[in-house]
Amino acid sequence: MLSADQSRSLRCLAEMMIPASAEYGMPSAGDDVILGDILQSLGRDTDHVIAVLQTLDAMSAGRFADLDPGRREALAARLRETGGEALMCLTRIILQCYYRDDRVMRSLGMEARPPFPKGFEVEQGDWSLLDPVRARPKLYRDAG
Amino acid sequence: MKDPVDVLIIGAGASSAAVAWSLAETKMHILCLEQGDWMKPSEYPSTARDWEARQLNDFHHSPNRRARDTDYPINDADSPIKIANFNGVGGGTVLYAGHFPRFHPSDFRVRTLDGVADDWPIDHATLEPFYAENDRMMGVSGLAGDPAYPPHEPMMPPLPLGKAGATLARGLNKLGWHWWPSDSAIASVDYEGRAKCINLGHCTSGCAQGAKASTDITYWPAAIRAGVELRTRCRVREITTNEHGMASGVIYYDANGIEHFQPAEVVILACNAIGTARILLNSASARFPNGLANSSGLVGKNLMFHPYARIVGYFDETLDGYRGPGNCIWSQEFYETDRSRGFVRGYTFEFSRGQGPVMAAVHGMQIGRLPWGTEHHRAYRRLFCHRTGMVAICEDLPDEHNMVTLDPVLKDTNGIPAPKITYRLSENSRRMLDHAVARASEILRAAGAQDLWSEAPIPDGGWHLMGTARMGIDPARSVVNEWGRGHDVKNLFIVDGSIFVTSAGVNPTRTIQALALYIADNIKQRLATLFD
Ligand SMILES: Cc1cc2nc3c(=O)[nH]c(=O)nc-3n(C[C@H](O)[C@H](O)[C@H](O)COP(=O)(O)OP(=O)(O)OC[C@H]3O[C@@H](n4cnc5c(N)ncnc54)[C@H](O)[C@@H]3O)c2cc1C
């Protein structure tokens, strides 16, 4: 579980990673619904996420969420330079919740549903492309 | 003590299912002990909105990340290639992609033809009828006539070429290089009660449709109908032996951690090249101080993966993206040895399609193609559904320094010592990977890719496990004989990928299962003299 302050920092970070876009009709990753999903999805990576947020707070000498936007940008850039497994986990969780949001999926031209049971169409393709390969002699070696 | 059984099989994965089904006709009492559970396809990730996230969690291919109760930890820190597996009824086939190539005749004659490694004690022709039998049980989609293979007839039409396949095929044709629709253990039409593939795009976290041939839905129902008993949540610690040096049964833990002894006349190991070596090493006793069946010292040695390269390109046009199946076409242009390439043996290219929306983002960020901030959305749209590519599966040659041992510290939840992997990439593999990346880049450029990315070896690509209890005629140089029976312990058989002498440059499961059927056939033919 994250504290209220940690959740605020996480929201800021998510918004910086994926801001809203009017052009594409996309919410930001700090949107209420998406953030709610993120907070419920920390699971086995909770410790990593908390570690990143604590690092950010330490770098901020206070609360990351309370800094002005310019300062937050600078600190987030420094965080990304250091990288590490914990940040990778946090990034993955934000992305996994963002890209399964109904609005995001629809904006990408997908139906907002799991693959099963409806499945998807894949075109058969033009099998005459194989003709030159069919004409080749055998490639494998006889082994006696 | 439990009632004794005639045949006890450890593990319920790819090879176990085949051997159990084949032996069932003998009407012997056959019992299989599996540490994992039965799968519930209705709960596979592709049935819910968190389908991609679960592949990174409880359906991850690394047992260390997945860390279910039914998994055992593996110390793979000393290997550039990390282990991938699945523990449950179906074993690795629950997660496998279902690429289903056969070995070639030359794959069994590596020493004779190319002067490296060893020849197998059996040949392609010996396995041919068992390949055919296994194909019927698993169901194979593909197209007859591949010039890279001796003739064989897949029973179902190939999986669709799709936009990605057609794009890549055009690139290959420009270069004049071989390609062919991949043989796949995925039903392209309804097959033996299994529904056809509906392109869920998520084969490697369990097929909710049942189109992919995992053995929990192919062999196991048939074996159980024929009388085989399968007991889940039973983790075997060791094989016990009697005063004659014969296997007498196994000690296992049930789901509650209670220890049991299960006596048996014959013990068959089918736990894959890591799990099997682990049990043999954990079965050391006064009579077998270096582990069971290990007078050669080769139990755990000669571990082979297939070093993989992944090469992808981003295209202007929209491709298949998240629509699957992953399997598509393959190329064996660089399969047979040509020493002018700077290495011996060769590799297969297997071409994939695309990625789901989450994986496109995660991977895009990992490889620096997807920024934070306002540019994110525009960049994402250049990646999503615009990527396709291939992997190269390189033949790995056996090397005794690559091995499975017992970790001195790490243990599973039952306190059983866990396996430890020691593995180095050989110079031959390194050169092969470099060659594959260079040739793949040519293919992608010829197909019109704008931006290329590659990695070699794939760090988490240890999904093909082979060689740690090799077969052979000489007891000093092998663990089992030419029909899978232990040289040292005559009522102990091994049927999984441990017994491979060499790895070939193709996915192993079709050959693992053909071998399991071949060994079962030998057991049936020799019942009267099995232990002589
Ligand atoms: C992500 C992924 C993709 C793959 N893709 C392909 C592919 O496209 N084509 C291909 O040919 N192969 C593929 N493979 C490999 C394939 O899954 C394996 O080759 C195959 O499953 C090996 O069969 P096996 O019988 O040797 O062992 P497994 O199938 O691994 O089965 C071993 C079983 O033994 C059980 N076991 C182990 N130890 C114990 C114990 N102590 N007590 C009780 N039970 C035990 C395990 O729980 C497991 O169920 C893939 C694997 C993975 C993980």
XYZ file of C-alpha atoms in Angstrom, chain B residues 5 75 102 139 142 148-149 204 208 219 265 311 328-330 336 382-383 396 446 454 462 467 496 499 502 509 530:
28
model
C 3.044 -49.383 -9.107
C 19.888 -20.059 -9.600
C 11.588 -31.802 -36.793
C -1.917 -32.089 -34.505
C 2.002 -26.678 -42.054
C 14.732 -27.825 -46.213
C 13.269 -31.141 -45.008
C 2.818 -18.086 -24.829
C -7.729 -20.314 -23.944
C -2.047 -36.752 -24.710
C 9.112 -51.430 -10.510
C 15.959 -8.932 -34.684
C 4.234 -17.665 -39.096
C 7.102 -18.674 -41.392
C 10.651 -19.925 -40.983
C 23.444 -26.763 -42.789
C 5.029 4.689 -35.054
C 5.697 1.478 -33.053
C 24.348 -25.007 -29.238
C 14.814 -5.904 -48.113
C 18.393 -6.560 -32.183
C 16.560 -20.373 -21.918
C 21.763 -32.536 -22.850
C 12.969 -35.703 -21.704
C 19.023 -37.249 -23.320
C 23.297 -32.405 -29.682
C 9.722 -30.537 -28.409
C 13.735 -55.155 -19.819
